[in-house]
Amino acid sequence: MTDAAVRPATSRRTPAGGAPTAPHSADEARAADASEPRIDVTAVTDLLLGTWAGTRREAREMIKDPVFWRVEGMPMAEHRERVLAQLRLLVERGGSRRAFPEEYGGANDNGANVTGFMELVLADPSLQIKSGVQWGLFASAIHQLGTKKHHDRWLRQAMDLELPGAFAMTETGHGSDVASIATTAAYDPATEEFVIHTPFRGAWKEYLGNAALHGRAATVFAHLITGGVDYGVHCFFVPLRDDEGRFLPGVGGEDNGVKGGLNGIDNGRLHFDHVRIPRENLLDRYGSVAPDGTYSSEIASPGRRFFTMLGALVQGRVSLEGAATTATALALHIAITYGNQRRQFDSGIGTDEVVLLDYGKHQRRLLPLLAQNYAQFFAGDELVKAFDDVFSGRGDTAEAREDLETLAASLKPLSTWNALSTIQECREACGGAGFMAENRLVGLHHDLDVYVTFEGDNNVLLQLVGKRLLSDYAKRFRRKAPAALARYAVGQTAGRIFHGAGLRQLGQTVADLGSTARSVELGLRMEQQHELLADRVERMVADLAARLRPAAKASPEEAAILFNANQAELIEAARAHGELLQWEAFSDAVASVDDPGTRQVLTWLRDLFGLTLVERHLAWYLVNGRLSAQRAATVSRYVDRLCLRLRPHAQDLVDAFGFAPEHVRAPIASGAERERQDEARAYHAALAASGEAPVPEKSLSRR
């Protein structure tokens, strides 16, 4: 038998028979084909770290110190004290001051603040969240909702952790529904005091970081009542404990105890029994009460005033979006590095065992998630830039704040949901090793689980986005002539995308080129991806608007029933909008790249992201006539081809995250697996060469 008869079929990218000779790196791919591109890893790291790359690197350098690392298996009480001590170290190293005014020792750099805190998730998600409670919520409420008298009195203490605090918004009975909370702050003009009260058990403040042990004060959200009028939810500074840690009179609480994750944070619940605080403790940037009880506000509309106050605290959603993206990148780094080293099963023709990432299923399960993660990094940087523009004052307008709220509510759900699904997929892709606590994937999943309901349940946030999309749609067609609306409707229902954006010509291309794969590549590039994704959003919003139009003339009860019947579609339209934003951010990032090899590989990765989105929603495209059944089938085949193209670049793409070994801290991604595999291969090769290897039983039957 000749060598050719037993050698696997060859291909530039993925040979047959389990792909034992496929290139595992861009270097190997280039050695096989000099025209193969590769990325400039350092340049891509800069691109991923974004506008505040310097701050990210500064934070990553700081958390290389083991004193900041999570210790797996640590008892809850010890973990809580460790994280509190870590917060004190952050203060010592200047990590708590970035967002606050210079006159109080801050740096007045909001973008740097949130990006710095995002990176703490690499050390311990409990550290990231507890620091967010102290400085992103408690101190930020004093800063953003208070005025100079409040800043002078409490801000420096909060910045320096001399005044640990809780952010008391959520109630047991009303989680994301802040407007319906039951805690009251009734003004007593005789004593010039507010009386803070939780009238029943469901009104207790719930799930509050720093509430169980460490918090000495809280920013409490309650209905401001004066002169018999409820002026809506406002924020109040309320002392909780004395210097010995005992609750003050009228204040009570309980420890939430062990949670599914984030057990380094002392979450608890608080209640108030007619607790009196001075009138000056109302954080009165958006509404104030005079000594005689007269209420005043520069914002006349109660609804706009309420949303303006909540909008001042949007940085929590911005931080969660970025932290989830970074944690997802860590999981992908671990799983892809392991998959590029771990060998399992031979190809069936007597070759060496095959590296996991050479298997088509392994590529399919991980590489689209890698593309998604890149999209999140680029969209997240746009979100932080929008946040910094508003909170720096450079672009602080009512319209900009509304856009920022919508952008944060669009991206935070997608990033946090994706974190859970990706980390779980990475865990499974690493087999039993992924289930070991030392390899971090299980712990990351536990800790990030609650991110999907932190700072607003994801579905509630997407509902807000959907309402904004409908509002913008209504404005777009307000006072339009019926004839214009009719023309628009006809254009939408006639299959505008399939028949007007190049995909109709795809059939002719197939005939000319004789290759479906080649023609799909020509027909599903950037412009067509954008058309497909954008049209889906526009069509879904238009359909929703049409279905909800009768609500304008219906009774409130009938309108509520109609809206509820379409709620799922509204949330799905908002999700499609967020996916479009991510794709557009990815495309903008690719366009900014000068190096041809980097641009080519990132273009493939962007295409993988875009077509994976199309594939995920193929049923919609088919039902709505945007793709034929034949074209829909070619989408999945093209996704497969992109995975094959990107396989040699997978390690470069995760190395570009810029994680040092001190950030990864997972033995299976440390090179130890490669050493084990090399040892095993060397052993078997030496045994075979010695002539002393046992004879396989199967070979006996051939004699």
XYZ file of C-alpha atoms in Angstrom:
703
model
C 0.000 0.000 0.000
C 1.387 3.410 -0.940
C 1.770 6.368 1.404
C -0.834 8.250 -0.640
C -3.415 5.592 0.202
C -3.173 6.215 3.944
C -2.391 9.910 4.011
C -5.409 12.186 4.649
C -6.671 14.261 1.775
C -4.951 17.617 1.716
C -6.453 21.054 1.665
C -5.167 24.509 2.409
C -7.530 24.854 5.350
C -9.159 21.683 6.589
C -8.132 18.233 5.370
C -10.543 15.357 5.463
C -10.450 12.587 8.030
C -10.650 14.678 11.209
C -8.297 17.422 10.008
C -5.094 16.172 11.690
C -2.919 18.343 9.433
C -4.974 21.523 9.550
C -2.986 24.631 10.461
C -3.441 25.452 14.127
C -2.092 28.978 13.880
C -1.790 31.812 11.429
C 1.929 31.084 11.180
C 1.226 27.514 10.072
C -1.411 28.718 7.619
C 1.006 31.228 6.135
C 3.714 28.569 5.858
C 1.292 26.496 3.792
C 0.076 29.456 1.734
C 2.101 32.669 1.564
C -1.022 34.661 0.674
C -2.817 33.784 3.919
C -3.438 36.958 5.966
C -2.870 37.305 9.677
C -3.742 39.925 12.253
C -1.436 42.344 13.989
C -2.230 41.108 17.497
C -0.976 44.242 19.255
C -2.963 46.545 16.986
C -6.140 44.489 17.493
C -5.612 44.622 21.262
C -5.527 48.420 21.016
C -8.705 48.326 18.940
C -10.524 46.108 21.441
C -9.431 48.116 24.484
C -10.970 51.131 22.820
C -10.949 54.815 23.604
C -9.772 54.405 27.197
C -7.148 51.733 26.487
C -4.693 53.416 28.857
C -7.087 53.153 31.776
C -7.850 49.529 30.977
C -4.159 48.674 30.937
C -3.612 50.551 34.189
C -6.420 48.572 35.843
C -5.137 45.270 34.438
C -1.649 46.000 35.704
C -3.021 46.701 39.170
C -5.006 43.469 39.388
C -2.008 41.335 38.496
C -1.394 41.541 42.236
C -2.768 38.325 43.821
C -4.260 40.352 46.657
C -7.110 41.245 44.270
C -7.833 37.701 43.068
C -10.848 35.652 43.960
C -9.951 32.611 46.066
C -12.086 29.663 44.966
C -13.970 27.952 47.774
C -13.458 30.728 50.317
C -16.254 30.828 52.935
C -18.726 33.658 52.457
C -17.793 35.609 55.595
C -14.110 35.585 54.696
C -14.865 36.451 51.084
C -16.879 39.497 52.141
C -14.085 40.834 54.323
C -11.520 40.164 51.629
C -13.511 42.180 49.087
C -13.955 45.057 51.548
C -10.190 45.089 52.076
C -9.733 45.113 48.289
C -11.927 48.209 48.054
C -9.630 49.946 50.517
C -6.688 49.025 48.292
C -8.524 50.541 45.321
C -8.802 53.781 47.265
C -5.087 53.718 48.060
C -4.241 53.194 44.393
C -6.538 55.925 43.082
C -9.126 53.603 41.570
C -12.118 55.246 43.256
C -11.636 58.843 42.104
C -11.873 58.879 38.337
C -15.505 59.971 37.974
C -15.727 62.669 40.619
C -15.059 66.427 40.491
C -11.505 67.658 40.736
C -12.325 69.898 43.706
C -12.931 66.740 45.776
C -9.798 64.994 44.577
C -11.345 63.326 41.554
C -10.267 63.174 37.912
C -13.607 64.151 36.309
C -13.225 61.394 33.679
C -16.409 59.366 33.439
C -15.296 57.185 30.541
C -12.111 56.203 32.349
C -14.115 55.465 35.474
C -16.454 52.906 33.930
C -13.775 51.232 31.805
C -11.499 50.899 34.825
C -14.226 49.267 36.876
C -15.132 46.897 34.021
C -11.685 45.335 34.190
C -12.088 44.375 37.855
C -14.263 41.454 36.733
C -11.013 39.705 35.765
C -9.898 39.773 39.401
C -13.186 38.902 41.087
C -16.700 39.806 39.908
C -17.609 40.440 43.564
C -14.959 43.158 43.651
C -16.288 44.680 40.454
C -19.878 44.771 41.702
C -19.123 45.935 45.244
C -17.001 48.774 43.891
C -19.896 49.598 41.581
C -22.267 49.716 44.550
C -19.983 52.044 46.512
C -18.864 54.432 43.780
C -21.092 53.772 40.791
C -24.372 53.843 42.739
C -24.099 55.216 46.287
C -21.475 57.913 45.693
C -22.789 58.572 42.184
C -26.283 59.208 43.547
C -24.839 61.827 45.911
C -22.890 63.333 43.020
C -25.516 63.169 40.267
C -28.728 63.710 42.247
C -27.371 65.979 44.984
C -26.096 69.548 44.921
C -22.971 71.220 46.251
C -24.048 71.111 49.870
C -24.352 67.345 49.609
C -21.053 67.027 47.773
C -19.268 69.068 50.428
C -20.743 66.992 53.224
C -20.511 63.404 51.966
C -18.782 62.987 48.616
C -15.157 62.887 49.741
C -16.037 60.420 52.524
C -17.800 58.165 50.029
C -14.875 58.382 47.594
C -12.379 57.400 50.308
C -14.580 54.610 51.738
C -14.777 56.378 55.064
C -18.515 56.232 54.418
C -19.511 52.842 52.962
C -23.000 53.035 51.523
C -25.899 51.155 50.007
C -28.128 52.089 47.099
C -31.672 51.454 48.304
C -33.927 51.484 45.262
C -35.211 47.935 44.685
C -38.047 46.670 46.887
C -39.199 43.143 47.553
C -42.537 43.846 45.935
C -41.324 45.961 43.008
C -38.042 45.044 41.382
C -37.579 46.913 38.106
C -40.799 48.900 38.578
C -39.265 51.838 40.451
C -42.257 54.107 39.951
C -44.408 51.712 41.972
C -42.198 51.410 45.051
C -44.047 51.857 48.341
C -41.478 53.502 50.625
C -42.524 57.040 51.523
C -40.733 60.206 52.599
C -43.389 62.436 54.155
C -42.337 65.991 54.954
C -43.072 67.422 58.401
C -42.869 71.250 58.218
C -43.083 71.576 62.005
C -39.648 69.968 62.413
C -38.349 70.456 58.844
C -37.763 66.740 58.545
C -38.662 63.935 56.183
C -40.087 60.762 57.706
C -38.830 57.659 55.859
C -41.164 54.705 56.206
C -41.655 51.245 54.702
C -45.352 50.599 55.400
C -45.440 46.815 54.822
C -43.135 43.862 54.259
C -43.193 44.096 50.473
C -41.836 47.649 50.725
C -38.561 46.566 52.310
C -35.508 47.499 50.290
C -34.098 44.266 48.875
C -30.870 42.739 47.492
C -28.774 45.763 48.453
C -24.996 45.503 48.353
C -23.347 46.826 51.554
C -26.662 46.559 53.414
C -26.037 43.392 55.428
C -22.814 44.484 57.142
C -20.705 47.314 55.827
C -23.039 50.154 54.888
C -23.236 53.127 57.247
C -25.655 55.109 55.072
C -27.904 54.608 52.078
C -29.308 56.634 49.231
C -32.966 55.692 49.626
C -35.553 56.086 46.899
C -39.013 56.951 48.186
C -42.166 58.823 47.232
C -41.783 62.448 48.323
C -45.012 63.586 49.980
C -45.527 67.154 51.118
C -48.717 69.117 51.693
C -50.721 65.974 50.980
C -49.311 65.671 47.446
C -47.167 62.785 46.181
C -44.480 64.319 43.949
C -43.105 60.979 42.861
C -39.924 59.082 43.570
C -36.949 61.081 44.868
C -33.659 60.113 46.502
C -32.728 60.760 50.145
C -29.520 60.331 52.123
C -30.369 58.190 55.159
C -27.852 57.173 57.877
C -28.049 53.453 58.728
C -25.501 52.508 61.380
C -23.352 54.059 64.083
C -19.562 53.779 64.187
C -19.801 50.370 65.912
C -21.958 48.966 63.104
C -25.259 48.969 65.034
C -28.473 49.982 63.260
C -29.723 53.439 64.210
C -33.186 53.811 65.805
C -35.981 52.934 63.397
C -33.655 51.233 60.916
C -33.653 47.456 60.585
C -32.476 44.841 58.175
C -31.513 41.283 57.389
C -28.691 39.497 55.641
C -29.648 37.916 52.292
C -27.176 35.143 53.066
C -25.649 32.777 50.528
C -26.464 33.583 46.903
C -25.927 31.755 43.643
C -22.824 33.876 43.066
C -21.120 37.135 44.072
C -20.809 35.960 47.672
C -18.073 38.483 48.347
C -20.811 41.130 48.558
C -22.849 41.567 51.740
C -26.274 41.825 50.142
C -29.150 42.462 52.500
C -32.544 44.064 52.960
C -33.458 47.233 54.860
C -36.632 48.616 56.387
C -37.477 51.943 58.013
C -39.962 52.651 60.779
C -40.720 56.398 60.653
C -37.050 57.349 60.485
C -36.598 61.118 60.611
C -33.914 62.850 58.536
C -33.241 66.579 58.028
C -34.878 68.353 55.093
C -31.381 68.938 53.650
C -30.943 65.176 53.198
C -33.186 65.283 50.127
C -30.837 65.035 47.131
C -32.441 67.964 45.418
C -30.832 68.510 42.038
C -34.135 67.856 40.259
C -36.677 68.725 42.972
C -36.544 70.558 46.298
C -38.752 71.287 49.286
C -38.735 74.660 51.051
C -38.921 74.863 54.872
C -42.672 75.485 54.670
C -43.154 72.332 52.570
C -43.488 73.983 49.168
C -42.215 71.711 46.391
C -40.406 73.090 43.338
C -38.623 71.632 40.322
C -37.190 72.990 37.091
C -38.761 69.980 35.355
C -42.510 70.499 35.333
C -43.482 67.097 33.947
C -43.538 64.416 36.700
C -42.785 61.701 34.181
C -39.832 63.509 32.607
C -38.505 64.417 36.063
C -38.639 60.770 37.137
C -36.836 59.485 34.065
C -34.261 62.268 34.272
C -33.394 61.206 37.824
C -33.096 57.558 36.824
C -31.115 58.505 33.738
C -28.514 60.179 35.937
C -27.623 56.686 37.193
C -27.259 54.951 33.817
C -23.606 54.154 34.436
C -24.584 50.938 36.204
C -25.933 49.523 32.940
C -22.904 50.793 31.030
C -20.545 49.112 33.507
C -22.434 45.813 33.482
C -22.416 45.709 29.690
C -18.648 46.136 29.569
C -17.876 43.813 32.465
C -19.999 41.066 30.906
C -18.131 41.507 27.621
C -14.745 41.244 29.351
C -15.789 38.166 31.338
C -17.060 36.561 28.133
C -13.713 37.244 26.481
C -11.957 35.540 29.380
C -14.124 32.426 28.967
C -13.436 32.341 25.229
C -9.714 32.765 25.811
C -9.739 29.774 28.152
C -11.864 27.529 25.931
C -10.186 28.323 22.611
C -6.671 28.070 24.047
C -7.571 24.703 25.564
C -9.269 23.595 22.335
C -6.128 24.461 20.402
C -4.025 22.161 22.616
C -6.221 19.341 23.845
C -6.293 16.250 21.624
C -9.149 13.762 21.593
C -9.726 10.751 19.262
C -7.731 9.996 16.165
C -8.975 10.688 12.670
C -9.994 7.073 12.096
C -7.067 6.356 9.787
C -4.295 5.842 12.297
C -3.073 9.387 12.679
C -2.326 11.268 15.897
C -5.221 12.303 18.056
C -6.943 15.412 16.719
C -6.828 18.840 18.327
C -10.337 19.775 19.467
C -10.465 22.989 17.489
C -9.896 21.037 14.269
C -13.324 19.453 14.628
C -16.048 21.246 12.707
C -18.462 21.158 15.623
C -15.907 22.728 17.942
C -15.323 25.536 15.467
C -19.044 26.016 15.024
C -19.708 26.186 18.767
C -16.945 28.668 19.632
C -15.976 30.844 16.673
C -19.381 32.518 16.139
C -19.338 33.333 19.856
C -15.905 34.870 19.403
C -17.299 37.026 16.591
C -20.181 38.071 18.836
C -17.752 39.041 21.584
C -15.723 41.238 19.239
C -18.938 42.986 18.207
C -19.715 43.600 21.873
C -16.332 45.204 22.497
C -16.774 47.627 19.626
C -20.392 48.471 20.472
C -19.457 48.817 24.135
C -16.828 51.426 23.312
C -19.451 53.431 21.440
C -21.688 53.190 24.510
C -18.937 54.441 26.833
C -18.162 57.334 24.480
C -21.834 58.329 24.473
C -21.916 58.056 28.265
C -18.793 60.169 28.682
C -20.078 62.788 26.253
C -23.252 63.281 28.291
C -21.777 63.082 31.773
C -18.795 65.279 30.973
C -21.264 68.003 30.026
C -19.918 68.308 26.478
C -23.056 66.849 24.952
C -25.513 66.908 27.825
C -28.864 67.540 26.188
C -32.255 65.979 26.831
C -32.068 64.247 23.454
C -28.553 62.918 24.113
C -29.610 61.540 27.494
C -32.579 59.794 25.925
C -30.331 58.307 23.238
C -27.852 57.163 25.889
C -30.617 55.498 27.898
C -31.850 53.693 24.788
C -28.355 52.600 23.778
C -27.564 51.252 27.258
C -30.936 49.485 27.437
C -30.248 47.943 24.005
C -26.738 46.640 24.641
C -26.743 45.615 28.309
C -29.320 42.809 27.774
C -27.522 41.365 24.761
C -24.097 41.378 26.415
C -25.236 39.902 29.720
C -27.390 37.206 28.135
C -24.549 36.348 25.790
C -22.156 36.116 28.731
C -24.187 33.310 30.285
C -24.707 31.358 27.070
C -21.078 31.745 25.991
C -19.561 30.847 29.354
C -21.764 27.744 29.482
C -20.756 26.744 25.956
C -17.107 27.270 26.855
C -17.556 25.149 29.973
C -19.004 22.281 27.945
C -16.356 22.684 25.255
C -13.703 22.070 27.921
C -15.331 18.860 29.123
C -14.753 17.806 32.702
C -11.797 20.174 33.011
C -14.190 23.063 32.455
C -16.208 21.959 35.450
C -13.268 22.276 37.817
C -13.470 25.428 39.910
C -9.783 26.178 39.348
C -10.490 26.758 35.651
C -12.927 29.571 36.536
C -15.729 28.917 34.042
C -18.231 27.622 36.591
C -17.487 30.478 38.980
C -17.819 33.057 36.211
C -21.205 31.650 35.231
C -22.448 31.759 38.820
C -21.236 35.300 39.401
C -22.540 36.735 36.129
C -25.930 35.038 36.364
C -27.486 37.983 38.178
C -26.104 40.515 35.668
C -29.129 39.793 33.481
C -31.429 41.247 36.143
C -29.070 43.810 37.717
C -29.883 47.446 36.900
C -33.141 46.440 35.266
C -34.367 43.048 34.094
C -33.225 42.522 30.521
C -36.714 42.027 29.125
C -37.923 45.195 30.830
C -35.015 47.140 29.364
C -35.725 45.835 25.875
C -39.367 46.776 26.295
C -38.232 50.359 26.915
C -36.171 50.186 23.732
C -39.127 48.841 21.800
C -41.330 51.690 22.959
C -38.678 54.166 21.847
C -38.530 52.522 18.420
C -42.300 52.794 18.097
C -42.190 56.420 19.209
C -39.551 57.269 16.625
C -41.517 55.396 13.974
C -44.632 57.410 14.795
C -42.690 60.690 14.567
C -41.278 59.645 11.220
C -44.720 59.333 9.654
C -46.584 62.005 11.578
C -48.567 64.283 9.253
C -47.579 62.228 6.200
C -50.094 62.111 3.380
C -52.061 58.846 3.023
C -50.597 58.348 -0.441
C -47.052 58.483 0.921
C -47.894 55.975 3.626
C -49.461 53.676 1.057
C -46.370 53.806 -1.127
C -44.215 52.990 1.888
C -46.408 50.032 2.836
C -46.317 48.623 -0.688
C -42.531 48.918 -0.776
C -42.228 47.015 2.476
C -44.569 44.167 1.646
C -43.203 43.641 -1.870
C -40.044 42.072 -0.568
C -37.828 45.116 -0.865
C -34.749 43.392 0.472
C -34.927 40.203 -1.558
C -35.890 41.932 -4.793
C -34.057 45.225 -4.442
C -30.730 44.751 -2.724
C -28.803 42.387 -4.940
C -30.020 39.050 -3.614
C -32.412 38.565 -6.511
C -29.430 38.613 -8.860
C -27.855 35.819 -6.826
C -29.598 33.196 -8.948
C -27.952 34.516 -12.103
C -24.602 34.552 -10.304
C -24.977 30.886 -9.458
C -25.574 30.069 -13.070
C -22.618 32.130 -14.252
C -20.073 30.925 -11.701
C -21.306 27.372 -11.352
C -20.691 27.599 -7.607
C -23.311 28.269 -4.969
C -20.636 28.865 -2.321
C -18.847 31.405 -4.503
C -22.043 33.264 -5.345
C -23.196 33.371 -1.732
C -19.870 34.923 -0.782
C -20.485 37.638 -3.361
C -24.114 38.111 -2.343
C -23.862 38.237 1.444
C -21.104 40.724 2.035
C -21.247 43.864 4.105
C -23.943 45.803 2.234
C -26.307 42.847 2.014
C -25.776 41.913 5.667
C -26.639 45.441 6.697
C -29.719 45.478 4.510
C -30.952 42.200 5.944
C -30.376 43.203 9.564
C -31.715 46.748 9.176
C -34.758 45.638 7.218
C -35.658 43.159 9.931
C -35.759 45.922 12.526
C -37.736 48.258 10.292
C -40.209 45.602 9.227
C -40.795 44.388 12.790
C -41.377 47.925 14.060
C -43.704 48.724 11.162
C -45.732 45.561 11.764
C -45.957 46.316 15.486
C -47.058 49.874 14.816
C -49.808 48.600 12.543
C -51.028 46.051 15.097
C -50.949 48.584 17.929
C -52.603 51.403 16.002
C -56.127 50.526 17.267
C -54.891 51.180 20.820
C -54.969 54.927 20.118
C -58.779 54.851 20.036
C -59.353 52.035 22.514
C -60.158 52.236 26.199
C -57.173 51.999 28.581
C -58.134 48.426 29.424
C -58.400 47.386 25.768
C -55.158 49.176 24.923
C -53.347 47.352 27.720
C -54.646 43.996 26.478
C -53.534 44.801 22.934
C -50.082 45.881 24.064
C -49.663 42.777 26.205
C -50.597 40.555 23.276
C -47.723 42.077 21.290
C -45.156 42.370 24.094
C -43.029 39.434 22.962
C -42.777 40.861 19.438
C -41.891 44.276 20.852
C -39.009 42.826 22.859
C -37.814 40.814 19.862
C -37.783 43.971 17.705
C -35.713 45.736 20.350
C -33.299 42.818 20.435
C -32.956 42.973 16.661
C -32.211 46.681 17.015
C -29.423 45.938 19.508
C -27.936 43.309 17.186
C -27.932 45.823 14.350
C -26.112 48.352 16.539
C -23.455 45.747 17.375
C -22.989 44.822 13.727
C -22.648 48.472 12.719
C -20.061 49.100 15.456
C -18.091 46.063 14.272
C -18.165 47.341 10.688
C -16.996 50.792 11.763
C -14.093 49.190 13.630
C -13.100 47.142 10.569
C -13.198 50.267 8.419
C -10.741 51.980 10.778
C -8.054 49.301 10.249
C -5.182 50.074 7.863
C -3.208 46.808 7.940
C -4.509 44.616 5.061
C -4.083 41.278 6.848
C -5.797 42.506 10.003
C -8.599 44.056 7.991
C -9.171 40.834 6.040
C -9.362 38.591 9.096
C -11.600 41.035 10.980
C -13.821 41.282 7.898
C -14.246 37.501 7.966
C -15.017 37.710 11.674
C -17.551 40.500 11.121
C -19.155 38.487 8.326
C -19.345 35.487 10.644
C -21.154 37.624 13.195
C -23.561 39.095 10.650
C -24.414 35.812 8.966
C -24.763 34.025 12.286
C -27.426 36.619 13.149
C -29.148 35.979 9.824
C -28.936 32.224 10.402
C -30.352 32.618 13.921
C -33.410 34.363 12.489
C -33.795 32.379 9.274
C -37.418 31.542 10.076
C -38.258 35.240 10.107
C -36.475 35.878 6.799
C -38.245 32.938 5.201
C -41.730 33.767 6.522
C -41.355 37.401 5.486
C -39.996 36.626 2.041
C -36.603 38.216 2.625
C -34.728 35.042 1.646
C -35.784 32.085 -0.448
C -35.396 28.580 0.950
C -32.440 27.970 -1.373
C -30.688 31.154 -0.267
C -31.418 30.429 3.388
C -29.663 27.076 3.061
C -26.573 28.721 1.617
C -26.301 31.038 4.634
C -25.495 28.136 6.944
C -22.984 26.720 4.480
C -21.241 30.063 4.300
C -21.090 30.255 8.098
C -19.315 26.889 7.997
C -16.841 28.197 5.437
C -16.102 31.268 7.523
C -15.410 29.097 10.547
C -12.891 27.120 8.483
C -11.235 30.301 7.284
C -10.947 31.668 10.795
C -9.766 28.481 12.474
C -6.001 29.223 12.029
C -6.567 32.732 13.407
C -8.520 31.704 16.497
C -5.547 31.809 18.859
C -4.406 35.188 17.559
C -7.927 36.532 18.000
C -8.151 35.490 21.661
C -4.551 36.502 22.348
C -5.590 39.948 21.139
C -7.791 40.306 24.204
C -4.512 41.167 25.908
C -4.917 38.998 28.985
C -1.797 38.185 30.975
C -1.468 34.864 32.834
C -2.347 36.726 36.044
C -5.708 37.639 34.497
C -6.512 34.176 33.138
C -5.457 31.984 36.085
C -6.921 28.828 34.513
C -4.531 25.850 34.449
C -6.046 24.445 31.254
C -5.137 27.661 29.423
C -1.665 27.972 30.938
C 0.241 25.715 28.523
C 0.087 22.763 30.923
C -2.286 20.927 28.579
C 0.134 21.270 25.667
C 2.930 19.877 27.850
C 0.764 16.870 28.760
C -0.107 16.232 25.133
C 3.514 16.532 24.009
C 4.591 14.134 26.756
C 1.971 11.588 25.729
C 2.861 11.800 22.042
C 6.560 11.458 22.801
C 5.884 8.408 24.952
C 3.847 6.620 22.298
C 6.341 7.522 19.551
C 9.234 6.136 21.608
C 7.281 3.010 22.440
C 6.494 2.415 18.777
C 10.120 2.980 17.785
C 11.380 0.563 20.445
C 9.642 -2.406 18.873
C 8.327 -3.374 22.306
C 4.806 -2.024 21.907
C 2.051 -4.612 22.407
C 0.322 -5.807 19.263
C -3.268 -4.492 18.862
C -5.859 -7.237 18.990
C -7.420 -6.035 15.745
C -4.192 -6.698 13.884
C -4.401 -10.410 14.770
C -7.490 -10.886 12.628
C -5.630 -9.605 9.566
C -2.949 -12.288 9.753
